[in-house]
Coordinates of C-alpha atoms in Angstrom, one line a residue:
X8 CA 27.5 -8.2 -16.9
X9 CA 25.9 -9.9 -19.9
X10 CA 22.2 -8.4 -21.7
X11 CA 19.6 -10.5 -23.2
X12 CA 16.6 -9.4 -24.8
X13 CA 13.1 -10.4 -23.4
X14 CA 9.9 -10.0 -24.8
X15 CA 11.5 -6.6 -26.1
X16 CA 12.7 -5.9 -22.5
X17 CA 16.7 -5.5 -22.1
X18 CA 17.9 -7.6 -19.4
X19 CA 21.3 -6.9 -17.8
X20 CA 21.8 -9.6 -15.2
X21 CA 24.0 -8.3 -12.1
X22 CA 27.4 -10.2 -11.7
X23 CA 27.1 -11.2 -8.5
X24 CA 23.7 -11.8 -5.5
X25 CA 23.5 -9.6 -2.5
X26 CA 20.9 -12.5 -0.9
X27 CA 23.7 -14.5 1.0
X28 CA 24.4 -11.1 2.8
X29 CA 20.4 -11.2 3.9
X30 CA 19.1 -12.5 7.2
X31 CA 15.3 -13.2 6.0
X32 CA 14.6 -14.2 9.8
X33 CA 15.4 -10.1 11.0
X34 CA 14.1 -7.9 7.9
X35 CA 13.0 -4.7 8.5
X36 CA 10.1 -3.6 6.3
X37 CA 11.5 -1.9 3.3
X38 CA 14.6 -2.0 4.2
X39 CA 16.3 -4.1 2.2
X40 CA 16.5 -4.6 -1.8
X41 CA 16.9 -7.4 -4.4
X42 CA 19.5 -7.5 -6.9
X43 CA 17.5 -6.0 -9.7
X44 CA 15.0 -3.3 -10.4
X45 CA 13.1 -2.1 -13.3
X46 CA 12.7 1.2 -15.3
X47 CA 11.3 2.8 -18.5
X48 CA 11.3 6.2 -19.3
X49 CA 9.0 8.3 -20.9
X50 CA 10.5 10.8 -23.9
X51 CA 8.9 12.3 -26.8
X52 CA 5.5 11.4 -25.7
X53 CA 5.7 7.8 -25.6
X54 CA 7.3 4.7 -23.2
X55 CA 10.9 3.7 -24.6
X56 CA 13.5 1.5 -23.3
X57 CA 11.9 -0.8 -20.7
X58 CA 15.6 -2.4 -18.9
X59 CA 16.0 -4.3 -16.0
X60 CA 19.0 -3.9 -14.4
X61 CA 21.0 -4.5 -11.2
X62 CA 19.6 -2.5 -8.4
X63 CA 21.7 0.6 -8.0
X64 CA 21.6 4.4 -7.6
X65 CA 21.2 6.9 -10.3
X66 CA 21.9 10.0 -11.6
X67 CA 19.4 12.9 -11.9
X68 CA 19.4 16.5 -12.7
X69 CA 19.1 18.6 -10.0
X70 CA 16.1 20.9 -11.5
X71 CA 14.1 17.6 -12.1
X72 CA 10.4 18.2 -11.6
X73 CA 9.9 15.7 -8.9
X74 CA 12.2 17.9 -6.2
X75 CA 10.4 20.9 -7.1
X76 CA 6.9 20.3 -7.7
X77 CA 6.0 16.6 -6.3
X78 CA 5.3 14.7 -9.3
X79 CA 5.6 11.2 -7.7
X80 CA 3.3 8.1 -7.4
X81 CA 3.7 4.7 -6.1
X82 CA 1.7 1.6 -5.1
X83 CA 2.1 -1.6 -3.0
X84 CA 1.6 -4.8 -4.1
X85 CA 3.0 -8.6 -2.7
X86 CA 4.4 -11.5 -4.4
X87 CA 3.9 -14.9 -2.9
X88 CA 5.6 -18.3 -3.2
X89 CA 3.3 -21.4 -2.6
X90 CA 4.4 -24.9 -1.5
X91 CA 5.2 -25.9 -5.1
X92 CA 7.7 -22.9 -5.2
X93 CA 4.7 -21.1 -7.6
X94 CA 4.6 -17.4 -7.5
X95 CA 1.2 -15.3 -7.2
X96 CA 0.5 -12.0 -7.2
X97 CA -2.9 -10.7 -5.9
X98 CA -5.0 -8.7 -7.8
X99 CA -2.4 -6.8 -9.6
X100 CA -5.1 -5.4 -11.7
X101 CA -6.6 -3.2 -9.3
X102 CA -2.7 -1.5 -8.3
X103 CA -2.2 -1.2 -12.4
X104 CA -6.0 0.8 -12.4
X105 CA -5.1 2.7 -9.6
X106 CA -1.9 3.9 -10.3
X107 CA -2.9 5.0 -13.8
X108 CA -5.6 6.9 -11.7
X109 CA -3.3 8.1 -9.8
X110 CA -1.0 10.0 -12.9
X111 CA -3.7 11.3 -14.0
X112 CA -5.1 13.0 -11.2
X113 CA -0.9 14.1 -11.4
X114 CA -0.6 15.2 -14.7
X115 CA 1.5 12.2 -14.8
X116 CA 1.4 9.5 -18.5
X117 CA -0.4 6.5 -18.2
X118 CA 1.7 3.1 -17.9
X119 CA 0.2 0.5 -20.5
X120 CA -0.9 -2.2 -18.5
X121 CA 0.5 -4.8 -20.7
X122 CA 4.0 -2.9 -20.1
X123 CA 3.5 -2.9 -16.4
X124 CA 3.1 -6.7 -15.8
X125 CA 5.1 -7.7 -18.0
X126 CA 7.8 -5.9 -16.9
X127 CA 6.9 -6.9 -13.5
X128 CA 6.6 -10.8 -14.4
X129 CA 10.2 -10.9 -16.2
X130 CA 11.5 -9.1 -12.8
X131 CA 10.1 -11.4 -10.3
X132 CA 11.4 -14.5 -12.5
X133 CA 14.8 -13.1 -12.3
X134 CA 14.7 -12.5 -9.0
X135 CA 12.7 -15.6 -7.9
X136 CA 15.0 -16.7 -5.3
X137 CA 14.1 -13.8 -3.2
X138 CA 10.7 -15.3 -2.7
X139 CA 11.0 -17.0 0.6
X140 CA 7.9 -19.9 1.4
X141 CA 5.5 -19.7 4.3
X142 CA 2.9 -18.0 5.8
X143 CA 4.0 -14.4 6.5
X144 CA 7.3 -14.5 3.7
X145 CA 6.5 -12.4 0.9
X146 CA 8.4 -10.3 -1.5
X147 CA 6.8 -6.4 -1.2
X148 CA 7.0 -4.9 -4.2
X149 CA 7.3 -1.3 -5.4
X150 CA 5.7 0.5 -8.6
X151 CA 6.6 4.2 -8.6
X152 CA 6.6 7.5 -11.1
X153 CA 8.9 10.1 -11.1
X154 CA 9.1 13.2 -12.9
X155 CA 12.5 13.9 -14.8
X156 CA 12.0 16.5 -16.8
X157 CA 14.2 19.3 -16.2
X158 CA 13.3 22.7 -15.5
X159 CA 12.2 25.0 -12.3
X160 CA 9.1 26.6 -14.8
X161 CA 6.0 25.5 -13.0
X162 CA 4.3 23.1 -15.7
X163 CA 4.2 19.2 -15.6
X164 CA 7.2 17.6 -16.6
X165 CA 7.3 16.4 -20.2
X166 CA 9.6 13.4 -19.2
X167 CA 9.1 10.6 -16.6
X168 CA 10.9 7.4 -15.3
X169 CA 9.0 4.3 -14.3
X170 CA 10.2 2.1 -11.8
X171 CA 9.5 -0.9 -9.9
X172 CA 11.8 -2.3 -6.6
X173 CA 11.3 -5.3 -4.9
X174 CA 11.7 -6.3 -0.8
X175 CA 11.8 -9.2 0.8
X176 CA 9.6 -8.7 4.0
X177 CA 7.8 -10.8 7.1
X178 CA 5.0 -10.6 8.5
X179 CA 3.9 -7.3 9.5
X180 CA 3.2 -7.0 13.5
X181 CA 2.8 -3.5 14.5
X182 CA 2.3 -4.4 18.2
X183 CA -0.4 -2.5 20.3
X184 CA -2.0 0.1 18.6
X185 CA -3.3 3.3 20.0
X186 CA -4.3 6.2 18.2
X187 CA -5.7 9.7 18.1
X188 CA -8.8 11.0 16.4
X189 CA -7.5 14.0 14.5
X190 CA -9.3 17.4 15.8
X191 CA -7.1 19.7 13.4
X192 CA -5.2 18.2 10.8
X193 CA -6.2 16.4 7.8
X194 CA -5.4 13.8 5.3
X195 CA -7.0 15.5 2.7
X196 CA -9.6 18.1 1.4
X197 CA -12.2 17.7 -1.2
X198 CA -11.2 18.6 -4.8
X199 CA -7.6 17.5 -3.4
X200 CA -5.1 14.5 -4.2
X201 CA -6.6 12.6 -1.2
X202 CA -7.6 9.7 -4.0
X203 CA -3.9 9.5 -5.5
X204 CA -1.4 7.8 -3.8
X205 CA 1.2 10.6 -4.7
X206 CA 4.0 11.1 -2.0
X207 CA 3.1 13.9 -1.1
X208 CA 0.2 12.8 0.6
X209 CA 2.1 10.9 3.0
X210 CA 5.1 13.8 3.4
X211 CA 2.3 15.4 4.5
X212 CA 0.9 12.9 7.5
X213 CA 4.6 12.7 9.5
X214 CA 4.5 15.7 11.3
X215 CA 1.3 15.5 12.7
X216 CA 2.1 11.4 13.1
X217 CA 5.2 12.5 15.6
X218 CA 3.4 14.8 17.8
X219 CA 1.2 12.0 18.4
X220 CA 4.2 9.3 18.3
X221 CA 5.2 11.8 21.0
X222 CA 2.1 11.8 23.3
X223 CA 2.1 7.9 23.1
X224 CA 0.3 7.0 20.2
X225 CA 1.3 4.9 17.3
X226 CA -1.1 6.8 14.4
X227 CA -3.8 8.6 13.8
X228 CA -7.4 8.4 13.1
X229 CA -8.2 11.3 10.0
X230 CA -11.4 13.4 9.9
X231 CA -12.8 15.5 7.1
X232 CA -11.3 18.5 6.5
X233 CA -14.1 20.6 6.9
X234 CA -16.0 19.7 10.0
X235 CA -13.6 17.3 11.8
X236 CA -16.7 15.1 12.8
X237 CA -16.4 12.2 9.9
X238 CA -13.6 8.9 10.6
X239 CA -11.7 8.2 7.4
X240 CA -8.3 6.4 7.5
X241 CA -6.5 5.5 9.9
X242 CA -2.8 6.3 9.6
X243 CA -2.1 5.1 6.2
X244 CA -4.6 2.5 6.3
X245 CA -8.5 2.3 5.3
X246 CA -10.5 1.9 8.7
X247 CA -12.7 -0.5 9.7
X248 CA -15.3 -0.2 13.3
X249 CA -17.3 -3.2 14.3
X250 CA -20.9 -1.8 15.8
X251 CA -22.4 -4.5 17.3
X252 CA -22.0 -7.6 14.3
X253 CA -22.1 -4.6 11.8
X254 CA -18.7 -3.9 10.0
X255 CA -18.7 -0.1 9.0
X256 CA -15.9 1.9 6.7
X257 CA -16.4 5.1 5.2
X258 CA -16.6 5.6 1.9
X259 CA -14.5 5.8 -0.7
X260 CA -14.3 9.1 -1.9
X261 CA -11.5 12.4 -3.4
X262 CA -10.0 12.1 -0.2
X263 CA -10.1 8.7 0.9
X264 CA -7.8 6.0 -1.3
X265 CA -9.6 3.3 -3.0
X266 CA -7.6 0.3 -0.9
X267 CA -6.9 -3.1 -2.8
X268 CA -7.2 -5.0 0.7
X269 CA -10.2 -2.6 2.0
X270 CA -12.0 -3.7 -1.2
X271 CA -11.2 -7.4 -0.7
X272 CA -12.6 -7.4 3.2
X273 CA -15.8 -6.2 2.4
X274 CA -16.3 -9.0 -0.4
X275 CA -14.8 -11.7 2.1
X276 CA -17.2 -10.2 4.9
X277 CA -20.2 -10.1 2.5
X278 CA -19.7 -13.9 1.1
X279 CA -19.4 -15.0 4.8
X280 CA -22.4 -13.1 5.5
X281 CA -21.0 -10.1 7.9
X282 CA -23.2 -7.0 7.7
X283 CA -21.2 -4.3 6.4
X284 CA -22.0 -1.0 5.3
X285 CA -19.8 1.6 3.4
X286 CA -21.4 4.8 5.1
X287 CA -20.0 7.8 7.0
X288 CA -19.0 7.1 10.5
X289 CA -19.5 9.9 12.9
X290 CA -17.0 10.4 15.7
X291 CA -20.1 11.0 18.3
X292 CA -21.0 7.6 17.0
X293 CA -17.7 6.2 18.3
X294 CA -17.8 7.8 21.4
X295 CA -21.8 7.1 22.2
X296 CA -20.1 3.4 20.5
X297 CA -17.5 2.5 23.5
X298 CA -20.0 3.9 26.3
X299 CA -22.8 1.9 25.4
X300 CA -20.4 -1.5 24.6
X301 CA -21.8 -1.6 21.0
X302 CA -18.2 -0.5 19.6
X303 CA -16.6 -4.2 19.4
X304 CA -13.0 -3.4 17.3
X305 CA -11.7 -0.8 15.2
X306 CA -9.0 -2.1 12.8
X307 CA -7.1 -0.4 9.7
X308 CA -6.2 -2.4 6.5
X309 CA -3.7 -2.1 3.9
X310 CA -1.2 -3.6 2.1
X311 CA 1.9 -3.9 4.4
X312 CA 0.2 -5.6 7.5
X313 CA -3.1 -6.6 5.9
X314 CA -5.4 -6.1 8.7
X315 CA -3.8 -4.2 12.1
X316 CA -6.2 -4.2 15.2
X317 CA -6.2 -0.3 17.4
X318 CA -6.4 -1.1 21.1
X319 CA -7.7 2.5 21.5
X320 CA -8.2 6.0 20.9
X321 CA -8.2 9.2 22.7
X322 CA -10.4 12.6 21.5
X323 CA -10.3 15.7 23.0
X324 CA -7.8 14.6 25.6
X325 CA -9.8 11.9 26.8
X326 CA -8.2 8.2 26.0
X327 CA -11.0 5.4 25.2
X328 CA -10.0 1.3 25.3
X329 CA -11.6 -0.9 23.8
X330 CA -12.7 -4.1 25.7
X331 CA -10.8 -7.4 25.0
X332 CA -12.6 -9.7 22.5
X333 CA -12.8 -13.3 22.1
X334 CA -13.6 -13.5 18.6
X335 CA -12.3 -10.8 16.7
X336 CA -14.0 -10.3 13.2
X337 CA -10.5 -8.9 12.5
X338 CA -8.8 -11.5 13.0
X339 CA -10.4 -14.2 11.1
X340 CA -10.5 -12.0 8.1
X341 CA -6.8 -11.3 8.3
X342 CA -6.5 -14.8 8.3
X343 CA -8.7 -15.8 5.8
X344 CA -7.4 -13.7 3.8
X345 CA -3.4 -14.3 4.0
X346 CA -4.2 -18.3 3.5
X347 CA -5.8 -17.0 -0.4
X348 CA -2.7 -14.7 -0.6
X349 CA -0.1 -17.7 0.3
X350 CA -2.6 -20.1 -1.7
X351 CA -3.2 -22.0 1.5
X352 CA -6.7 -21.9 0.7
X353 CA -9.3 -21.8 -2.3
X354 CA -9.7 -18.3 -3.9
X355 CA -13.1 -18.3 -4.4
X356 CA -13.0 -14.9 -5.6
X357 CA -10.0 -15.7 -8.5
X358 CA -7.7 -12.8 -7.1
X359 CA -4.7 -14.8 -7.2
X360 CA -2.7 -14.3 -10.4
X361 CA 0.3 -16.9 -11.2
X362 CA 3.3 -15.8 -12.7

């Protein structure tokens, strides 16, 4: 292997590429890994030792906080390479915010932004080739937190390891989506981590998932935890209804995540002048919605598969479809949207960032 320093990041190239071994035309999301990854650890109170390295397993004691007591965070982001074999990132900004919001809601350390990107920008150079061209090809890319302190005593960890992994992916289709409005579990509570995207948030969302995977569902519409009457996320998406030509989403609140791509469809929907309003949504209103015809589409939005239409939904053992739609307000934002992404239109909004 040989190390180079830079920009005060160690760089240990791996000897050989994995991408030969790679069919980019059958990826499974997530699935798959590039040859490098990397880390920084935080010891005696400060970040030391940013390295990237070749992507590989590692050792870890077995009392380290994060087995024990769930100190973990992680966003999503996407890298993009344009016609001119330019790479873009889009609005990395708002992941670096929200993961820093999201250690300290943890009792996790802030990552220095500055240490964040640029770590990020040196990793995506070195593993450019990754980055495959056209509309749908991206490269999915993985921030995360861990805590390695060791230690069953039931106290934040006073050391942490900062990583970041990269994924060549397609486009997302999840197929036809059904789901379930949820009448006893929940997401989240208020006063809880509903607002960090820790893991355990989403440990917590399989098992109700698979009973409804089970009855024939793909996810699952949450409700507050209190009352079960309010629609918040859908799955692991933000959740969008169309009432009439009105776009509603709820919220964003301690139990709802503050989504990078929720954000961005309400600005694209405001500048091409679709009423939206961010206001609780009742789940009578959805129901009085599909009898009356005013309920158009229901769609969830997120990083992975940008904008992913529901077909349906059943409550209280009663399955509702909605009707088939010409012109799906879903649609041409998702589309909209990935052209800015892939640079295949203007950003009007200057989200794109080049590397």
């Amino acid at each position: 292997m040989s190390t180079t320093q830079a920009n005060k990041i160690e760089i240990i190239k791996a000897p050989n590429t994995k991408i030969n071994e790679v069919d980019f035309d059958n990826l499974n999301f997530g699935s798959v890994f590039t040859d490098h990854l990397f880390e920084c650890d935080y010891k005696d109170g400060e970040w030391q030792n940013p390295t990237i390295k070749p992507y590989a397993p590692f050792m870890m004691d077995p009392s380290s906080r994060v087995f024990h007591y769930g100190q973990a965070i992680f966003e999503g982001m996407k890298a993009y390479k344009d016609d001119n074999n330019d790479i873009w990132l889009f609005r990395p900004d708002e992941n670096v915010k929200r993961f820093n919001s999201s250690a300290v809601r943890m009792a996790m350390p802030e990552i220095p932004e500055s240490l964040f990107m640029e770590g990020l920008n040196q990793l995506l150079k070195l593993d450019e080739a990754w980055i495959k061209k056209g509309l749908g090809n991206s490269l999915y890319i993985r921030p995360f937190m861990i805590a390695t302190g060791y230690g069953v005593v039931a106290n934040p960890s006073n050391e942490y390891k900062f990583m970041i992994i990269l994924s060549p992916a397609k486009a997302y289709y999840s197929g036809e989506v059904k789901v379930i409005i949820a009448e006893h579990f929940s997401r989240a509570a208020n006063g809880g981590i509903g607002a960090a995207k820790t893991a355990g948030n989403y440990a917590g969302q399989f098992y109700p998932t698979s009973l409804a995977n089970k009855d024939g569902f793909q996810q699952i519409i949450w409700t507050d935890d209190a009352t079960h009457t309010k629609l918040e996320e859908a799955g692991t998406m933000n959740v969008f209804f169309r009432i009439n030509d009105t776009l509603v989403t709820a919220p964003t609140s301690e139990r709802i995540l503050d989504g990078v791509t929720r954000k961005s469809i309400i600005a694209m929907a405001k500048k091409e002048g679709i009423a939206i309003e961010e206001r609780p949504v009742l789940v009578s209103e959805l129901i009085e919605g599909i009898k009356n015809g005013s309920l158009k589409e229901i769609f969830g939005a997120g990083t992975a598969a940008v904008v992913s239409p529901i077909k349906g939904f059943a409550y209280k053992n009663e399955y509702f479809e909605l009707p088939e739609i010409e012109n799906s307000v879903a649609l041409q934002l998702k589309e909209k949207l990935t052209n800015i992404q892939h640079k295949l239109a203007e950003d009007p909004f200057g989200w794109t960032v080049k590397i």
